[in-house]
XYZ file of C-alpha atoms in Angstrom:
519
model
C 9.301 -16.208 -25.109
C 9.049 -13.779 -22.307
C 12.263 -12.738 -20.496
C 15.403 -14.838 -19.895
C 14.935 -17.735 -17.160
C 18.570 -15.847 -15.698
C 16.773 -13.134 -14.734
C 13.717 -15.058 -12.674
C 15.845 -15.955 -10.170
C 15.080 -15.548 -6.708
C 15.379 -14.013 -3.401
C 19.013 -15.468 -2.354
C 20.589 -14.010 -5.432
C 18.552 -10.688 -5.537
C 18.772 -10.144 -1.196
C 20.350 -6.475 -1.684
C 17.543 -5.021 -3.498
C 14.662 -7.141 -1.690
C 16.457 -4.909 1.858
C 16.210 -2.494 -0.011
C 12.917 -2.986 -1.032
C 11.980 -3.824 2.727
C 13.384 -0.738 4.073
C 11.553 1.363 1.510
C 8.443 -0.657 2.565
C 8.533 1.104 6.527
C 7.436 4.011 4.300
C 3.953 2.632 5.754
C 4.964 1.738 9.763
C 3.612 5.335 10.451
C 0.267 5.222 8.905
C -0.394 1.564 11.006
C 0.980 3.129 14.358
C -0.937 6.343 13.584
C -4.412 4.670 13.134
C -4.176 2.359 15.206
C -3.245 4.695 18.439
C -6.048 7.133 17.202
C -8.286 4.257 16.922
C -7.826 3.102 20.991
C -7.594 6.919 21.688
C -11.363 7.234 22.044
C -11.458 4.634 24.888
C -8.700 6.678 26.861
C -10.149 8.889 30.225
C -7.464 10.981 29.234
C -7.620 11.418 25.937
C -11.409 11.918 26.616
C -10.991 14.405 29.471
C -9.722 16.986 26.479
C -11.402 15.898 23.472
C -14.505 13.875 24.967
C -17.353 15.050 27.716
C -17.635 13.155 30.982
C -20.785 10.891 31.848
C -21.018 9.013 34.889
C -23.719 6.728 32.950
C -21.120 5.038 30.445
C -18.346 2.923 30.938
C -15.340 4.155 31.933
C -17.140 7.672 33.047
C -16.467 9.827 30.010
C -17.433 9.746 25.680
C -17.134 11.015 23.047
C -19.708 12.725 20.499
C -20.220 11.212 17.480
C -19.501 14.381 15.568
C -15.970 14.619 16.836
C -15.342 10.785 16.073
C -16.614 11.491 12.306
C -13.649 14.282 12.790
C -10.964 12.757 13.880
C -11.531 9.516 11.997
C -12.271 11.341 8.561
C -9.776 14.057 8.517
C -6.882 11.755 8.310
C -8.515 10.691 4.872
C -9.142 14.222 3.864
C -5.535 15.024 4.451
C -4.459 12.396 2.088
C -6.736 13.618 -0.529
C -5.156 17.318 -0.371
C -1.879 15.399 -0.436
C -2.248 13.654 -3.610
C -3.152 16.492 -5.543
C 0.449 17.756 -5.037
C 1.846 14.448 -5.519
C 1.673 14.513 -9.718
C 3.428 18.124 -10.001
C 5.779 17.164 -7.528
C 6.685 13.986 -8.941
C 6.912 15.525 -12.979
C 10.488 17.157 -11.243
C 11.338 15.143 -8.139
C 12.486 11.720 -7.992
C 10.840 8.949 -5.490
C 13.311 9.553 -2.212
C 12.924 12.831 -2.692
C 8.867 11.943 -2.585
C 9.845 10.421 1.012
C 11.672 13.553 2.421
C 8.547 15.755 1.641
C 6.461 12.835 3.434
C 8.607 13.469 6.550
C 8.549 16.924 6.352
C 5.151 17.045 6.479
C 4.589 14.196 9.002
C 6.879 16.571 11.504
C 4.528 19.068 11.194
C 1.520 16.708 11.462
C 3.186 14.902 14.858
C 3.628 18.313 16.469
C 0.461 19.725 15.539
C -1.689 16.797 17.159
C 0.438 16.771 20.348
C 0.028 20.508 20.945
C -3.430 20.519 20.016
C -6.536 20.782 23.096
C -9.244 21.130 20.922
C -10.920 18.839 18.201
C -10.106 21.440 15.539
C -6.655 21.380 16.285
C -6.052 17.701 16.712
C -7.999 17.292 12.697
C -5.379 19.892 11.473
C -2.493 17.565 12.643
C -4.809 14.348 11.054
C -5.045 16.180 7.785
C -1.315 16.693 8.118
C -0.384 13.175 8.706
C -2.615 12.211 5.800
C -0.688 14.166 3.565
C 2.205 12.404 4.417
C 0.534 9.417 3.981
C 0.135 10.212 0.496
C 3.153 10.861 -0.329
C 4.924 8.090 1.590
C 2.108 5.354 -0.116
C 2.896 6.441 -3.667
C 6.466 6.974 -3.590
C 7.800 4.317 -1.677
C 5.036 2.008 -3.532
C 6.710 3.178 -7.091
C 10.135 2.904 -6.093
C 9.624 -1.029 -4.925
C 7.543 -1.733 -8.455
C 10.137 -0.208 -10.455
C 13.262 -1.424 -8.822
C 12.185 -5.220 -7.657
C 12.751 -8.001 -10.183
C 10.177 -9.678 -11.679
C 10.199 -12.785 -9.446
C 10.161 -10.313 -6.338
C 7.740 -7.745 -6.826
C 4.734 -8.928 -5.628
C 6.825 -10.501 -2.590
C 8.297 -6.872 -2.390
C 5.612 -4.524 -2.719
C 3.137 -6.718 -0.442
C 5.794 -6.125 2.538
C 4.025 -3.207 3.153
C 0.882 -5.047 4.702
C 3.867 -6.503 7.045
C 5.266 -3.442 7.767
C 1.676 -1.170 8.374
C 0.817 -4.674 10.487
C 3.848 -3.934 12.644
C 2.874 -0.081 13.038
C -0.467 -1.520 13.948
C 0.318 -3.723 16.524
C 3.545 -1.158 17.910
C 0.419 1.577 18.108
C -1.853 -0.574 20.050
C 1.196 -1.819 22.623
C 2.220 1.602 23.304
C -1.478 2.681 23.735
C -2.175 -0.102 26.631
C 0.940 0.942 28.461
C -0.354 4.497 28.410
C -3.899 4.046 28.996
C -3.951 4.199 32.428
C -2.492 7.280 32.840
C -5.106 10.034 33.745
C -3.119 13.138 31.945
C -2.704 14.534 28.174
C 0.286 12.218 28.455
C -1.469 9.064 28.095
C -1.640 10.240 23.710
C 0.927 12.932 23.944
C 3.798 10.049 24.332
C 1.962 7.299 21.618
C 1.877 10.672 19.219
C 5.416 11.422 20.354
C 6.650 7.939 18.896
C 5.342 8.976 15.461
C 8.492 10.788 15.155
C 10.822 7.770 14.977
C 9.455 5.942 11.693
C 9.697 8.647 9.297
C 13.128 9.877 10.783
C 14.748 6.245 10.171
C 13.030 6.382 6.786
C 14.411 9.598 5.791
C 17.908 8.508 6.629
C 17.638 5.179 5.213
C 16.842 6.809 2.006
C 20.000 9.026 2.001
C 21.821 5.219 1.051
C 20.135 4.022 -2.020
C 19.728 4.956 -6.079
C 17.028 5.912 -7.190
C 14.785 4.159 -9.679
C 16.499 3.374 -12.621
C 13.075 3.709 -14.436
C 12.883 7.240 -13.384
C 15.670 8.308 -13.792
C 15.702 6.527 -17.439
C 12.224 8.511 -18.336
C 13.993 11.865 -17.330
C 17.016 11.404 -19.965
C 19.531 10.430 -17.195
C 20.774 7.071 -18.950
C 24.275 6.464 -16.955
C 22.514 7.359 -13.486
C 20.296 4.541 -14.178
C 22.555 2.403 -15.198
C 24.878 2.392 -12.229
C 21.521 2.578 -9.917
C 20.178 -0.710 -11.853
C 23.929 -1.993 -11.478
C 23.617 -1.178 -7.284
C 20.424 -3.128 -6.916
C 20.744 -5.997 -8.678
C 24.206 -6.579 -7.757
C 25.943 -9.848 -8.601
C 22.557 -11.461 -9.181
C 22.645 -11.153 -13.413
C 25.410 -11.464 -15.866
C 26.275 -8.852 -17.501
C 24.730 -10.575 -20.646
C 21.431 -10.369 -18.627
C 21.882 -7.199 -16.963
C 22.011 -5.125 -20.448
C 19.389 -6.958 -21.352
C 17.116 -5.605 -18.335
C 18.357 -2.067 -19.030
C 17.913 -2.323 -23.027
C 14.064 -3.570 -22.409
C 13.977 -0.562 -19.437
C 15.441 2.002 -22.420
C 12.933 0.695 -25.301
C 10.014 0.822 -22.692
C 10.641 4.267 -21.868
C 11.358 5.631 -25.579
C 7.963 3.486 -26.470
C 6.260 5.328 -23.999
C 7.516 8.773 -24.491
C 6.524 7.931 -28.047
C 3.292 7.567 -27.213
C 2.834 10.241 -24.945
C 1.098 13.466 -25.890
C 2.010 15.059 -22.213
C 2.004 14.241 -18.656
C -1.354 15.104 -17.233
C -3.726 13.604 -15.108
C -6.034 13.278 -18.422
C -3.650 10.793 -20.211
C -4.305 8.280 -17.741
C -8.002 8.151 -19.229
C -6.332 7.828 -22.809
C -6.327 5.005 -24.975
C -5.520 1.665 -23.302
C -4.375 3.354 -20.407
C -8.074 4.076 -19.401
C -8.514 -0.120 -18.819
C -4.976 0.279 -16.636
C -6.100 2.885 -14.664
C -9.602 1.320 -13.915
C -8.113 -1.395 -13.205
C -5.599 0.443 -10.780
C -8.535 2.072 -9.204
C -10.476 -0.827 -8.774
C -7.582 -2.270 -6.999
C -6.830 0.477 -4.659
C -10.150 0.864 -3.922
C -11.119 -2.652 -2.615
C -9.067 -1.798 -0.208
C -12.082 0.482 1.125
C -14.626 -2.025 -0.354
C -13.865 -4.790 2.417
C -14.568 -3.231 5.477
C -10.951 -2.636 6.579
C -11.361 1.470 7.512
C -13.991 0.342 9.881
C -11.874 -1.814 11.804
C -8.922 0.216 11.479
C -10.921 3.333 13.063
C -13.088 1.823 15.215
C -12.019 -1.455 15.973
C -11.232 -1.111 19.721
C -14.629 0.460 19.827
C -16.337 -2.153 18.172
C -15.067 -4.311 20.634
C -16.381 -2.462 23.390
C -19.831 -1.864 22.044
C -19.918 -5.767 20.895
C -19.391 -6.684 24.859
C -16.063 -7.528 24.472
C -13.735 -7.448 27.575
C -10.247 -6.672 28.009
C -10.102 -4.202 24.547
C -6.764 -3.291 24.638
C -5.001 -6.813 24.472
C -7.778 -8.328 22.488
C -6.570 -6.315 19.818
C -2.698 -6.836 20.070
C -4.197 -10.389 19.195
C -6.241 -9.390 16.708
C -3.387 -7.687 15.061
C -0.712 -10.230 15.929
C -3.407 -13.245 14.293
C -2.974 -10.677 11.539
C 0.613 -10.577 10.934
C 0.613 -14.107 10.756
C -2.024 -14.410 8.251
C -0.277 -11.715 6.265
C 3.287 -13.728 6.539
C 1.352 -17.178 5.040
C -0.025 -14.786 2.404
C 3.376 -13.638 1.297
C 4.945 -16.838 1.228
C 1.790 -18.497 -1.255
C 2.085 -15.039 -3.555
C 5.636 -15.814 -3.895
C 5.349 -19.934 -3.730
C 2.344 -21.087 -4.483
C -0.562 -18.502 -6.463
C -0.546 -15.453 -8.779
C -1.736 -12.487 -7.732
C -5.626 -12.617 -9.254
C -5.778 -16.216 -7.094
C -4.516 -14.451 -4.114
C -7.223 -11.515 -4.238
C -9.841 -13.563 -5.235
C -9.302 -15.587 -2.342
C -8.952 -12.906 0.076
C -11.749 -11.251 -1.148
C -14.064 -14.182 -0.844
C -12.667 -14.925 2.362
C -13.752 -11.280 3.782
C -17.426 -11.657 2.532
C -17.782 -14.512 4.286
C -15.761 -12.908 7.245
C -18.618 -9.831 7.480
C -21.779 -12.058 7.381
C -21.276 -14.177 10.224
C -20.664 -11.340 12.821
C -23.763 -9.374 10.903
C -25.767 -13.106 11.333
C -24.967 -12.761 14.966
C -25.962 -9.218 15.286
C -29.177 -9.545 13.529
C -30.587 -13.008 15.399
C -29.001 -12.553 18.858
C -28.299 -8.879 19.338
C -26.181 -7.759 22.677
C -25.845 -11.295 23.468
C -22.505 -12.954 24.313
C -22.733 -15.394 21.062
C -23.127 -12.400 18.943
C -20.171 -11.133 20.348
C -17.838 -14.275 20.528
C -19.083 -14.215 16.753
C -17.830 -11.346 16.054
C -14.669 -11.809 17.639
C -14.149 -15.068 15.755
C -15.050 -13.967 12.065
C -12.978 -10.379 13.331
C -9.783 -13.129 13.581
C -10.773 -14.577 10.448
C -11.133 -11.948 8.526
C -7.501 -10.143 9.572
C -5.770 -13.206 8.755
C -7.182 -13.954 5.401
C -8.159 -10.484 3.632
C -4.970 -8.836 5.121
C -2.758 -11.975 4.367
C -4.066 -12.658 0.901
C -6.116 -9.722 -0.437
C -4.890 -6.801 1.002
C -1.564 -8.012 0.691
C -1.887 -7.928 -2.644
C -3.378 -4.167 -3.526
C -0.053 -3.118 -3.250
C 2.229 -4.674 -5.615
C -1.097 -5.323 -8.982
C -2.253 -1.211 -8.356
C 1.498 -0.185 -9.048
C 2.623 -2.539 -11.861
C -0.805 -2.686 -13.936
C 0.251 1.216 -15.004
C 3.088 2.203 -16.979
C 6.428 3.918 -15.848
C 5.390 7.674 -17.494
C 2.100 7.579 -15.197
C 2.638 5.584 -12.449
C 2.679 8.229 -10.075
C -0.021 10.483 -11.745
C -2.484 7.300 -11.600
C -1.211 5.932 -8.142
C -1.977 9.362 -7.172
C -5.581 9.458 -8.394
C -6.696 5.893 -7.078
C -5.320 7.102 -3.956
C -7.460 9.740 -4.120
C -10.376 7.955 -4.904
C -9.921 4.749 -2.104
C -9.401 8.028 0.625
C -12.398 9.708 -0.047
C -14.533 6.607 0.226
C -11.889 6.022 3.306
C -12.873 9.355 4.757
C -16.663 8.954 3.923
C -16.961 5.277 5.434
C -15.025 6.640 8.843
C -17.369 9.494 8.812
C -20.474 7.625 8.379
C -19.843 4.641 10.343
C -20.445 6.459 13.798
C -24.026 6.886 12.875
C -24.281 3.122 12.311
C -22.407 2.157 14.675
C -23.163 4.031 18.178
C -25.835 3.400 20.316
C -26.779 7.424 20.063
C -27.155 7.123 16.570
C -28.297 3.970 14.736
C -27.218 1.707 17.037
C -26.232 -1.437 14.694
C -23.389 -2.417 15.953
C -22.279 -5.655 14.315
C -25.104 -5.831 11.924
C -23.122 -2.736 9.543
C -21.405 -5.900 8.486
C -24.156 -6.443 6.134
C -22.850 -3.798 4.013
C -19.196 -4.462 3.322
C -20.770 -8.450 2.826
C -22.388 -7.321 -0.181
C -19.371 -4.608 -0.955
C -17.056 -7.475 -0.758
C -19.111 -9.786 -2.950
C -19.541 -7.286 -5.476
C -15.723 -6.662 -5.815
C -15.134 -10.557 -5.768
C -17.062 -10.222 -8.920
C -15.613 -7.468 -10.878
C -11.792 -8.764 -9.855
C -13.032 -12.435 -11.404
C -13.808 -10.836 -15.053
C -11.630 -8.380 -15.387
C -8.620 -8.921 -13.531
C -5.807 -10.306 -15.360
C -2.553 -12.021 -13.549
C 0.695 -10.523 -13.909
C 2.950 -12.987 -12.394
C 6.532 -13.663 -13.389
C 6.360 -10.320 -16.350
C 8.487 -7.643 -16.419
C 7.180 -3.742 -16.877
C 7.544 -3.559 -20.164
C 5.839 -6.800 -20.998
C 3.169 -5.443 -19.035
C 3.032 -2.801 -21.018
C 3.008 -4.701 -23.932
C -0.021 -7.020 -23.269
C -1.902 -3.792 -22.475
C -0.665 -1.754 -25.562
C -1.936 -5.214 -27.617
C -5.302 -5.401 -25.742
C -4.561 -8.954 -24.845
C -7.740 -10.323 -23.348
C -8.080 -10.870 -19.185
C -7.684 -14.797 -19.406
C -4.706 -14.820 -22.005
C -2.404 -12.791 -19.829
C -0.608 -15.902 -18.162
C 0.035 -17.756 -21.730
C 0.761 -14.044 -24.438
C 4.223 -15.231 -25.656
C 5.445 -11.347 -25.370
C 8.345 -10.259 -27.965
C 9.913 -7.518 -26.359
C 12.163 -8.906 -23.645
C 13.174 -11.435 -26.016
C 14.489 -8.525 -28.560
C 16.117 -6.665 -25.820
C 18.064 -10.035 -25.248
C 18.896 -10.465 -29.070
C 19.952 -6.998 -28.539
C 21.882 -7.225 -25.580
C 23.756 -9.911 -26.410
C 24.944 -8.148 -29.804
C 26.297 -5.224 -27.669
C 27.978 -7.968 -25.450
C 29.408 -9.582 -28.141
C 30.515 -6.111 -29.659
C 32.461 -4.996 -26.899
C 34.075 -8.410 -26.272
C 35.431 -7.973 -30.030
C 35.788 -4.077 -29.212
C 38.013 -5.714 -25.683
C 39.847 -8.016 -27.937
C 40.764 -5.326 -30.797
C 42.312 -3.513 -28.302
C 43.904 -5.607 -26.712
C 45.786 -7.156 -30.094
C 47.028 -3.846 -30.532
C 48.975 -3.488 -27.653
């Protein structure tokens, strides 16, 4: 028996806390805009005219050295691995909004920094400033949606950020073609300038809702969680059903606590939280494993070098094809397939998706087959990794840990995923441009095998965690339930904090009636 079929139920009864959910999701409509206007940056004259050198030999007149590329590509990552290693000592005191007010403060100083900047060293002080507040916006808001969404919604939830960095993607790349023609500073200084808007609404937006029951439940403050578990889910439960989600929230949390020996970065390497956190990792970092920073980065670039024409709106396709693919993803996750199905799909998908461009590449090079193939496997691959893989990082890195070291582990995969992040946007220049290496499409080879290799791992160890609640996910961990037995484990503690739930129901009904016969 796993927990009550009353508390499965769906996204009509539970629409408060799935807006909420959404809104918490925009956490990541700065990082898309962000990367996706630095990305067409370095085909701008005049971006290039202050960070580039001019040429009359290449297209457009002016480049850009493949040092300062590596630069401004890489220190974004390098940002967000300073950031995480505040995030753990910041969240052992602060609660998750207050995670997403440090994000904006930081991504003030990060938007100001790059718009005032006229060198290359300035402009990677106000990357490594935004990717700090990457960090903290990622883990936060990514915590908050795990531990607040039912059980039914999370992966729905939690996946919404793929929509939501999709719509900071595309937003980025629309502003950047109707700037690009301008000859001035102004033609970044205004996409840069728009940067401000996302994590102001987000800041505000926070200001109106609890904070996570589960937090606040693991830091001894029992009625605050309550009444914030009472605000999200509404009229959704009885109140029959609704102590039972707090009793199993209150016996997770002592369980845990029981367990714990302290809250340090080494307990997530502890015991059976060692297979969570690899796992988690593993998760997180498939992200970098498929190819996706190199598109991200250089995608408009690749475009150009691949003999593509008309850049600019080939990618607003690209990333519209991509929003789409991501909308069909959500709907099968929350419809149709669990979330090991949906990754192993997506993940398949992009392997394929990176050896037909790198087929093209290697048997026609600078030809226009090789580069319609790479356009068409490019559409391909947006709408299938991003829609059903990528998708899915989000919601299976935050629920596979526990509630004590969510954050801690988030954190650290984080960590990890950037700094292969910041190392594949700092070596892909040397593969990629015709100064250097010169492979264009043909780097494709390597995230094939990259991708096949994670397909792999993700097929033997990857367990689905569809339709459980936290602390049964904590439970088939704590029991060392095997990969493959995950879907059918009959799990025993929602079903006791029902038994136990409904005895404090029935207890205050007699408690109600008591009273009330004394009167």
């Amino acid at each position: 028996m796993g927990i009550s079929n009353q508390r499965n139920n769906g996204l009509k009864q539970n629409w408060k806390c799935a807006l909420v959910c959404l809104g918490m999701a925009f956490a990541t409509t700065q990082y898309g805009f962000d990367v996706s206007a630095i990305g067409t940056f370095q085909t701008m004259p005049g971006f290039l005219m202050t960070f580039g050198y001019e040429d009359p030999a290449l297209k457009g007149g002016w480049g850009i050295s493949t040092t300062d590329q590596q630069l401004i590509a890489s220190f974004l990552n390098v940002g967000t691995i300073i950031g995480v290693l505040f995030i753990t000592p910041f969240g052992r005191y602060f609660g998750r909004r207050y995670g997403i007010w440090m994000g904006t403060v930081i991504a003030f100083a990060g938007c100001a920094a790059q718009i005032a900047a006229t060198s290359v060293a300035g402009l990677c002080v106000g990357r490594a400033l935004m990717g700090a507040s990457n960090a903290f916006f990622i883990t936060f808001s990514n915590a908050y949606i795990v531990e607040c969404a039912p059980p039914k919604l999370r992966a729905l939830c939690s996946a919404s950020f793929a929509i939501t960095i999709n719509i900071g993607t595309i937003l980025g790349a629309v502003v950047d073609e109707r700037t690009s023609h301008l000859m001035s500073r102004l033609s970044y200084q205004i996409p840069l300038a728009c940067l401000f808007i996302f994590p102001t609404l987000l800041s505000i937006f926070v200001f109106f809702i609890p904070e996570s029951p589960r937090w606040l439940m693991l830091h001894d403050r029992r009625e605050e969680a309550e009444k914030s578990l009472i605000t999200l889910r509404g009229d959704s439960l009885e109140p029959e059903f609704l102590q039972e989600e707090l009793v199993e929230i209150i016996r997770g949390v002592e369980e845990e606590k029981s367990n714990a020996s302290s809250l340090s970065i080494v307990d997530i390497f502890k015991g059976t939280n060692l297979r969570r956190t690899l796992l988690c990792v593993a998760v997180v970092l498939s992200r970098a494993s498929s190819g996706v920073w190199v598109f991200l980065s250089y995608g408009t670039y690749f475009y150009q070098q691949a003999g593509v024409d008309d850049i600019f709106r080939i990618g607003i396709y690209s990333m519209t094809v991509q929003l789409v693919g991501v909308i069909v993803g959500l709907y099968c996750a929350y419809k149709v397939w669990g979330r090991r199905t949906m990754l192993l799909v997506g993940t398949g998908a992009a392997a394929i998706s990176m050896v037909g461009p790198a087929l093209g590449a290697t048997i026609a090079p600078g030809t226009p087959e090789a580069a319609k193939a790479f356009l068409a496997f490019n559409f391909f691959y947006v709408i299938m990794y991003s829609g059903f893989a990528g998708s899915m990082t989000w919601p299976v890195s935050a629920e596979v840990v526990n509630s004590r070291l969510r954050v801690v582990t988030l954190s650290f995969a984080t960590g990890v995923d950037y700094f292969f992040a910041w190392l594949t946007s700092f070596c892909s220049p040397y593969f990629i441009n015709p100064t250097a290496l010169n492979w264009g499409a043909k780097y494709c080879w390597i995230w094939a095998a990259s991708n096949a290799l994670t397909f792999v791992f993700f097929w033997v160890f990857l367990p689905d965690m569809r339709g459980r609640s936290l602390e049964e996910i904590d439970e088939l961990f704590e029991k060392k339930v095997a990969t493959r037995d995950f879907p059918t484990f009959e799990c025993q503690s929602s079903s006791q904090a029902h038994d136990i739930a409904l005895r404090k129901v029935e207890e205050a009904k007699v408690a109600v009636q008591h009273l009330e016969a004394s009167r």
